[in-house]
PDB file of C-alpha atoms in Angstrom:
ATOM      1  CA  MET A   1      32.705   1.390  -0.955  1.00 77.00           C
ATOM      2  CA  LYS A   2      31.272  -1.768  -2.513  1.00 89.00           C
ATOM      3  CA  ARG A   3      33.635  -4.805  -2.489  1.00 91.00           C
ATOM      4  CA  ILE A   4      33.642  -7.140  -5.539  1.00 95.00           C
ATOM      5  CA  LEU A   5      35.350 -10.379  -5.881  1.00 95.00           C
ATOM      6  CA  LEU A   6      36.483 -11.035  -9.411  1.00 96.00           C
ATOM      7  CA  LEU A   7      37.182 -14.720 -10.210  1.00 96.00           C
ATOM      8  CA  GLU A   8      38.904 -14.716 -13.539  1.00 95.00           C
ATOM      9  CA  ASP A   9      41.993 -16.682 -15.020  1.00 93.00           C
ATOM     10  CA  ASP A  10      42.300 -14.418 -18.325  1.00 92.00           C
ATOM     11  CA  VAL A  11      44.964 -11.978 -17.295  1.00 92.00           C
ATOM     12  CA  MET A  12      43.818  -9.401 -20.104  1.00 93.00           C
ATOM     13  CA  ILE A  13      40.052  -9.554 -19.160  1.00 93.00           C
ATOM     14  CA  ALA A  14      40.904  -9.394 -15.436  1.00 93.00           C
ATOM     15  CA  SER A  15      43.297  -6.441 -15.672  1.00 93.00           C
ATOM     16  CA  GLY A  16      40.663  -4.549 -17.926  1.00 93.00           C
ATOM     17  CA  LEU A  17      37.866  -5.157 -15.563  1.00 94.00           C
ATOM     18  CA  LEU A  18      39.911  -4.404 -12.386  1.00 93.00           C
ATOM     19  CA  TYR A  19      40.682  -0.956 -13.911  1.00 92.00           C
ATOM     20  CA  ALA A  20      37.140  -0.245 -14.865  1.00 92.00           C
ATOM     21  CA  LEU A  21      35.632  -1.287 -11.552  1.00 93.00           C
ATOM     22  CA  GLU A  22      38.212   0.712  -9.548  1.00 91.00           C
ATOM     23  CA  GLN A  23      37.246   3.717 -11.962  1.00 90.00           C
ATOM     24  CA  GLU A  24      33.517   3.227 -11.069  1.00 90.00           C
ATOM     25  CA  GLY A  25      34.500   3.558  -7.368  1.00 91.00           C
ATOM     26  CA  TYR A  26      34.458  -0.135  -6.348  1.00 92.00           C
ATOM     27  CA  GLU A  27      37.079  -2.054  -4.302  1.00 92.00           C
ATOM     28  CA  ALA A  28      37.794  -5.094  -6.460  1.00 93.00           C
ATOM     29  CA  VAL A  29      39.767  -8.146  -5.319  1.00 94.00           C
ATOM     30  CA  HIS A  30      40.955 -10.383  -8.186  1.00 95.00           C
ATOM     31  CA  CYS A  31      41.554 -14.156  -7.886  1.00 95.00           C
ATOM     32  CA  ALA A  32      42.813 -16.362 -10.780  1.00 95.00           C
ATOM     33  CA  ASP A  33      41.777 -19.612  -9.411  1.00 94.00           C
ATOM     34  CA  VAL A  34      39.124 -21.305  -7.097  1.00 94.00           C
ATOM     35  CA  ARG A  35      41.600 -21.693  -4.137  1.00 93.00           C
ATOM     36  CA  ALA A  36      42.399 -17.988  -4.087  1.00 94.00           C
ATOM     37  CA  ALA A  37      38.771 -17.270  -4.282  1.00 94.00           C
ATOM     38  CA  HIS A  38      37.931 -19.575  -1.456  1.00 91.00           C
ATOM     39  CA  SER A  39      40.583 -17.888   0.686  1.00 91.00           C
ATOM     40  CA  ALA A  40      39.335 -14.455  -0.243  1.00 91.00           C
ATOM     41  CA  LEU A  41      35.710 -15.424   0.920  1.00 88.00           C
ATOM     42  CA  GLN A  42      37.139 -16.563   4.159  1.00 86.00           C
ATOM     43  CA  ALA A  43      39.007 -13.325   4.834  1.00 84.00           C
ATOM     44  CA  GLY A  44      36.127 -10.916   4.253  1.00 84.00           C
ATOM     45  CA  HIS A  45      32.690  -9.961   2.904  1.00 87.00           C
ATOM     46  CA  PHE A  46      31.958  -9.072  -0.671  1.00 91.00           C
ATOM     47  CA  ASP A  47      28.845  -7.330  -1.933  1.00 92.00           C
ATOM     48  CA  LEU A  48      29.233  -8.969  -5.349  1.00 94.00           C
ATOM     49  CA  ALA A  49      31.070 -11.844  -6.902  1.00 95.00           C
ATOM     50  CA  ILE A  50      31.876 -11.950 -10.573  1.00 97.00           C
ATOM     51  CA  LEU A  51      32.770 -15.557 -11.479  1.00 96.00           C
ATOM     52  CA  ASP A  52      34.075 -17.233 -14.489  1.00 94.00           C
ATOM     53  CA  ARG A  53      32.877 -20.940 -14.711  1.00 91.00           C
ATOM     54  CA  GLN A  54      35.902 -22.639 -15.992  1.00 91.00           C
ATOM     55  CA  LEU A  55      38.996 -22.258 -13.895  1.00 93.00           C
ATOM     56  CA  PRO A  56      42.397 -24.071 -13.799  1.00 91.00           C
ATOM     57  CA  ASP A  57      41.474 -25.794 -10.444  1.00 92.00           C
ATOM     58  CA  GLY A  58      37.789 -26.133 -10.616  1.00 90.00           C
ATOM     59  CA  THR A  59      34.492 -24.071 -11.529  1.00 91.00           C
ATOM     60  CA  GLY A  60      33.268 -20.811 -10.617  1.00 91.00           C
ATOM     61  CA  ALA A  61      30.049 -22.609  -9.842  1.00 92.00           C
ATOM     62  CA  SER A  62      31.601 -24.121  -6.734  1.00 92.00           C
ATOM     63  CA  ILE A  63      32.506 -20.766  -5.396  1.00 93.00           C
ATOM     64  CA  GLY A  64      28.830 -19.689  -6.150  1.00 92.00           C
ATOM     65  CA  ALA A  65      27.609 -22.728  -4.156  1.00 90.00           C
ATOM     66  CA  GLU A  66      30.038 -21.815  -1.256  1.00 89.00           C
ATOM     67  CA  ILE A  67      28.591 -18.376  -1.171  1.00 88.00           C
ATOM     68  CA  LYS A  68      25.102 -19.694  -1.016  1.00 84.00           C
ATOM     69  CA  LYS A  69      26.133 -22.205   1.659  1.00 83.00           C
ATOM     70  CA  MET A  70      27.765 -19.389   3.829  1.00 78.00           C
ATOM     71  CA  GLY A  71      24.330 -17.477   3.637  1.00 71.00           C
ATOM     72  CA  ALA A  72      26.508 -14.300   2.698  1.00 67.00           C
ATOM     73  CA  ALA A  73      24.606 -11.461   1.217  1.00 81.00           C
ATOM     74  CA  THR A  74      26.892 -11.585  -1.866  1.00 89.00           C
ATOM     75  CA  ALA A  75      25.081 -11.367  -5.312  1.00 92.00           C
ATOM     76  CA  VAL A  76      26.638 -13.558  -8.097  1.00 94.00           C
ATOM     77  CA  ILE A  77      27.222 -12.728 -11.724  1.00 95.00           C
ATOM     78  CA  PHE A  78      28.639 -15.338 -14.015  1.00 95.00           C
ATOM     79  CA  LEU A  79      30.904 -14.085 -16.705  1.00 94.00           C
ATOM     80  CA  THR A  80      31.830 -16.853 -18.956  1.00 91.00           C
ATOM     81  CA  VAL A  81      32.318 -18.337 -22.382  1.00 91.00           C
ATOM     82  CA  VAL A  82      29.664 -21.133 -21.499  1.00 89.00           C
ATOM     83  CA  ASP A  83      26.595 -20.416 -23.424  1.00 88.00           C
ATOM     84  CA  GLU A  84      24.751 -23.584 -22.992  1.00 88.00           C
ATOM     85  CA  GLU A  85      21.121 -23.209 -22.212  1.00 86.00           C
ATOM     86  CA  GLY A  86      21.228 -25.769 -19.520  1.00 86.00           C
ATOM     87  CA  GLU A  87      24.022 -24.205 -17.720  1.00 88.00           C
ATOM     88  CA  ILE A  88      22.463 -20.849 -17.769  1.00 90.00           C
ATOM     89  CA  VAL A  89      19.161 -22.055 -16.456  1.00 88.00           C
ATOM     90  CA  ARG A  90      20.987 -23.925 -13.808  1.00 87.00           C
ATOM     91  CA  ALA A  91      22.867 -20.827 -12.746  1.00 90.00           C
ATOM     92  CA  PHE A  92      19.652 -18.821 -12.259  1.00 89.00           C
ATOM     93  CA  GLU A  93      18.077 -21.755 -10.509  1.00 85.00           C
ATOM     94  CA  ASP A  94      21.026 -21.729  -8.067  1.00 85.00           C
ATOM     95  CA  GLY A  95      20.396 -17.907  -7.285  1.00 87.00           C
ATOM     96  CA  ALA A  96      22.725 -16.075  -9.631  1.00 90.00           C
ATOM     97  CA  ALA A  97      21.683 -12.618 -10.167  1.00 90.00           C
ATOM     98  CA  ASP A  98      22.801 -12.331 -13.790  1.00 92.00           C
ATOM     99  CA  TYR A  99      24.565 -14.445 -16.479  1.00 92.00           C
ATOM    100  CA  VAL A 100      26.811 -12.682 -19.055  1.00 92.00           C
ATOM    101  CA  THR A 101      28.603 -14.679 -21.832  1.00 90.00           C
ATOM    102  CA  LYS A 102      31.917 -13.604 -23.452  1.00 91.00           C
ATOM    103  CA  PRO A 103      32.592 -11.621 -25.560  1.00 87.00           C
ATOM    104  CA  PHE A 104      30.799  -8.933 -23.607  1.00 88.00           C
ATOM    105  CA  ARG A 105      30.415  -5.086 -23.811  1.00 88.00           C
ATOM    106  CA  LEU A 106      32.304  -3.442 -20.969  1.00 89.00           C
ATOM    107  CA  ARG A 107      29.687  -0.605 -20.498  1.00 88.00           C
ATOM    108  CA  GLU A 108      26.864  -2.873 -20.349  1.00 88.00           C
ATOM    109  CA  LEU A 109      28.449  -5.194 -17.918  1.00 91.00           C
ATOM    110  CA  LEU A 110      29.168  -2.146 -15.706  1.00 91.00           C
ATOM    111  CA  ALA A 111      25.429  -1.303 -15.888  1.00 90.00           C
ATOM    112  CA  ARG A 112      24.490  -4.738 -14.921  1.00 89.00           C
ATOM    113  CA  ILE A 113      26.770  -4.703 -12.099  1.00 92.00           C
ATOM    114  CA  LYS A 114      25.315  -1.305 -10.952  1.00 89.00           C
ATOM    115  CA  ARG A 115      21.872  -2.809 -11.234  1.00 88.00           C
ATOM    116  CA  THR A 116      22.521  -5.988  -9.345  1.00 89.00           C
ATOM    117  CA  LEU A 117      24.259  -3.970  -6.443  1.00 88.00           C
ATOM    118  CA  ASN A 118      21.268  -1.725  -6.399  1.00 84.00           C
ATOM    119  CA  ALA A 119      18.915  -4.577  -6.339  1.00 78.00           C
ATOM    120  CA  ALA A 120      20.871  -6.246  -3.461  1.00 71.00           C
ATOM    121  CA  ALA A 121      20.559  -3.032  -1.503  1.00 68.00           C
ATOM    122  CA  GLY A 122      16.847  -2.896  -1.919  1.00 61.00           C
ATOM    123  CA  ALA A 123      16.965   0.062  -4.296  1.00 47.00           C
ATOM    124  CA  GLU A 124      14.812  -1.528  -6.889  1.00 45.00           C
ATOM    125  CA  GLY A 125      11.798  -2.158  -4.662  1.00 47.00           C
ATOM    126  CA  PRO A 126       9.917  -5.489  -4.576  1.00 49.00           C
ATOM    127  CA  GLN A 127      11.793  -8.687  -4.781  1.00 59.00           C
ATOM    128  CA  PHE A 128       9.354  -9.972  -7.198  1.00 74.00           C
ATOM    129  CA  LEU A 129       8.133  -8.521 -10.561  1.00 81.00           C
ATOM    130  CA  THR A 130       4.591  -8.950 -11.610  1.00 87.00           C
ATOM    131  CA  ILE A 131       3.184  -8.725 -15.161  1.00 92.00           C
ATOM    132  CA  GLY A 132      -0.323  -9.552 -15.891  1.00 92.00           C
ATOM    133  CA  LYS A 133      -1.068 -12.758 -13.709  1.00 91.00           C
ATOM    134  CA  ALA A 134       2.672 -13.875 -13.753  1.00 92.00           C
ATOM    135  CA  ARG A 135       5.071 -13.237 -11.142  1.00 88.00           C
ATOM    136  CA  VAL A 136       8.728 -13.208 -11.904  1.00 87.00           C
ATOM    137  CA  ASP A 137      11.410 -14.205  -9.236  1.00 81.00           C
ATOM    138  CA  PRO A 138      14.569 -12.610 -10.608  1.00 73.00           C
ATOM    139  CA  ALA A 139      16.778 -14.000  -7.903  1.00 66.00           C
ATOM    140  CA  ALA A 140      15.769 -17.595  -8.452  1.00 70.00           C
ATOM    141  CA  GLY A 141      15.001 -17.247 -12.238  1.00 75.00           C
ATOM    142  CA  LYS A 142      11.679 -18.622 -11.748  1.00 83.00           C
ATOM    143  CA  VAL A 143       8.111 -17.709 -13.205  1.00 90.00           C
ATOM    144  CA  LEU A 144       4.766 -18.475 -11.398  1.00 91.00           C
ATOM    145  CA  VAL A 145       1.358 -18.045 -12.736  1.00 91.00           C
ATOM    146  CA  GLU A 146      -1.267 -18.297  -9.984  1.00 83.00           C
ATOM    147  CA  GLY A 147       1.171 -20.100  -7.871  1.00 81.00           C
ATOM    148  CA  GLU A 148       2.111 -22.768 -10.374  1.00 88.00           C
ATOM    149  CA  PRO A 149       5.612 -22.647 -12.007  1.00 90.00           C
ATOM    150  CA  VAL A 150       5.841 -22.183 -15.789  1.00 93.00           C
ATOM    151  CA  ASP A 151       8.703 -23.930 -17.449  1.00 92.00           C
ATOM    152  CA  LEU A 152      10.459 -21.581 -19.704  1.00 90.00           C
ATOM    153  CA  THR A 153      13.747 -21.749 -21.604  1.00 85.00           C
ATOM    154  CA  ALA A 154      16.500 -19.301 -20.672  1.00 78.00           C
ATOM    155  CA  LEU A 155      15.790 -17.171 -23.666  1.00 78.00           C
ATOM    156  CA  GLU A 156      12.011 -17.282 -23.036  1.00 86.00           C
ATOM    157  CA  TYR A 157      12.611 -16.318 -19.370  1.00 86.00           C
ATOM    158  CA  ARG A 158      14.916 -13.224 -20.519  1.00 80.00           C
ATOM    159  CA  LEU A 159      12.229 -12.232 -22.926  1.00 86.00           C
ATOM    160  CA  LEU A 160       9.518 -12.257 -20.177  1.00 91.00           C
ATOM    161  CA  LEU A 161      11.898 -10.395 -17.852  1.00 84.00           C
ATOM    162  CA  ILE A 162      12.313  -7.652 -20.438  1.00 85.00           C
ATOM    163  CA  PHE A 163       8.526  -7.288 -20.584  1.00 90.00           C
ATOM    164  CA  ALA A 164       8.157  -7.389 -16.753  1.00 87.00           C
ATOM    165  CA  ASN A 165      10.685  -4.551 -16.438  1.00 81.00           C
ATOM    166  CA  ASN A 166       8.953  -2.610 -18.884  1.00 84.00           C
ATOM    167  CA  PRO A 167       5.072  -3.118 -18.216  1.00 87.00           C
ATOM    168  CA  SER A 168       2.818  -1.670 -20.730  1.00 89.00           C
ATOM    169  CA  LYS A 169       5.608   0.048 -22.619  1.00 89.00           C
ATOM    170  CA  LEU A 170       6.124  -0.286 -26.441  1.00 92.00           C
ATOM    171  CA  LEU A 171       9.468  -2.091 -27.161  1.00 89.00           C
ATOM    172  CA  THR A 172      10.697  -2.156 -30.654  1.00 89.00           C
ATOM    173  CA  ARG A 173      11.880  -5.393 -32.011  1.00 86.00           C
ATOM    174  CA  THR A 174      15.433  -4.082 -32.152  1.00 83.00           C
ATOM    175  CA  GLN A 175      15.336  -3.172 -28.530  1.00 81.00           C
ATOM    176  CA  ILE A 176      14.143  -6.593 -27.581  1.00 82.00           C
ATOM    177  CA  LEU A 177      16.637  -8.497 -29.743  1.00 78.00           C
ATOM    178  CA  GLU A 178      19.647  -6.490 -28.364  1.00 71.00           C
ATOM    179  CA  SER A 179      18.486  -7.156 -24.832  1.00 69.00           C
ATOM    180  CA  ILE A 180      18.201 -10.848 -25.369  1.00 67.00           C
ATOM    181  CA  TRP A 181      21.520 -11.291 -27.343  1.00 56.00           C
ATOM    182  CA  ASP A 182      23.458  -8.562 -25.484  1.00 40.00           C
ATOM    183  CA  CYS A 183      26.709 -10.164 -24.629  1.00 37.00           C
ATOM    184  CA  GLY A 184      26.957 -13.573 -26.350  1.00 42.00           C
ATOM    185  CA  GLY A 185      28.140 -12.029 -29.584  1.00 42.00           C
ATOM    186  CA  ASN A 186      25.425 -14.278 -31.622  1.00 49.00           C
ATOM    187  CA  PHE A 187      23.572 -12.821 -34.494  1.00 49.00           C
ATOM    188  CA  VAL A 188      19.939 -13.690 -34.682  1.00 54.00           C
ATOM    189  CA  GLU A 189      17.577 -13.016 -37.363  1.00 61.00           C
ATOM    190  CA  ASP A 190      14.565 -10.746 -36.750  1.00 70.00           C
ATOM    191  CA  ASN A 191      12.167 -13.678 -37.486  1.00 77.00           C
ATOM    192  CA  THR A 192      13.628 -15.523 -34.461  1.00 79.00           C
ATOM    193  CA  LEU A 193      11.989 -13.087 -32.240  1.00 83.00           C
ATOM    194  CA  THR A 194       8.496 -13.995 -33.738  1.00 89.00           C
ATOM    195  CA  VAL A 195       9.071 -17.622 -32.783  1.00 89.00           C
ATOM    196  CA  TYR A 196      10.012 -16.726 -29.250  1.00 87.00           C
ATOM    197  CA  ILE A 197       7.140 -14.439 -28.861  1.00 92.00           C
ATOM    198  CA  LYS A 198       4.801 -17.200 -30.002  1.00 93.00           C
ATOM    199  CA  ARG A 199       6.276 -19.809 -27.699  1.00 92.00           C
ATOM    200  CA  LEU A 200       5.951 -17.412 -24.757  1.00 94.00           C
ATOM    201  CA  ARG A 201       2.279 -16.706 -25.535  1.00 94.00           C
ATOM    202  CA  GLU A 202       1.676 -20.513 -25.773  1.00 95.00           C
ATOM    203  CA  LYS A 203       3.221 -21.233 -22.343  1.00 95.00           C
ATOM    204  CA  LEU A 204       1.625 -18.104 -20.518  1.00 95.00           C
ATOM    205  CA  GLY A 205      -1.703 -18.593 -22.081  1.00 93.00           C
ATOM    206  CA  ASP A 206      -3.980 -15.536 -21.019  1.00 93.00           C
ATOM    207  CA  ALA A 207      -1.791 -14.817 -17.852  1.00 94.00           C
ATOM    208  CA  VAL A 208       0.233 -12.269 -19.787  1.00 95.00           C
ATOM    209  CA  GLN A 209      -1.100 -10.265 -22.775  1.00 95.00           C
ATOM    210  CA  ILE A 210       1.584  -9.739 -25.333  1.00 95.00           C
ATOM    211  CA  GLU A 211       0.317  -7.212 -27.913  1.00 94.00           C
ATOM    212  CA  THR A 212       1.821  -6.861 -31.356  1.00 94.00           C
ATOM    213  CA  VAL A 213       2.145  -3.359 -32.446  1.00 93.00           C
ATOM    214  CA  ARG A 214       2.317  -3.788 -36.250  1.00 90.00           C
ATOM    215  CA  GLY A 215       5.447  -2.327 -37.894  1.00 86.00           C
ATOM    216  CA  MET A 216       6.921  -1.361 -34.406  1.00 88.00           C
ATOM    217  CA  GLY A 217       7.339  -4.008 -31.834  1.00 91.00           C
ATOM    218  CA  TYR A 218       5.461  -5.366 -28.719  1.00 93.00           C
ATOM    219  CA  ARG A 219       3.746  -4.288 -25.661  1.00 94.00           C
ATOM    220  CA  ALA A 220       2.918  -6.574 -22.734  1.00 94.00           C
ATOM    221  CA  GLY A 221       0.973  -6.286 -19.510  1.00 87.00           C
TER     222      GLY A 221
END
């Protein structure tokens, strides 16, 4: 049975998530503050930590850093209202497996949890994803082209990750937009996707070929 640490001070969110996690067959331990989470980490191993970033006595990022310092094989998913791009990028750079902003959709969060646990167990194969001449490191949130890092914004990175997970597959604009703005509750006009595709093409050059399929969507490889 996979053990999950849930660091969340919102009682309603915590109770709902605990019930859902237990229904999925996980052993979930809830902590409402940083002090309790610290004690829980000292008491036993967790396969996954779901961390809020803003707590009454500190930040979930400090618990994430503690997990990293311990060298524990514990994946980290941040679940938070903080949707600032800089914070999201920093979280991935520090090794977060995923970053979900509130409000979120429960079934999708559960799917992300399952994917993260499978990846940690090696069920998803290689540590790196390759698309064209680009190599994506999901654990570190980094992209390399011929060994050189490519500076992408958080949303550009997520867009590339979608393509890397679906190489040479036709993805509709709706599918892509839903994947990029999946949990933040933000409405984005369709034209915004065109802008991000253009920026991604400019930054990747000929390393990744992103094909526009007129009237349908995009295909990359």
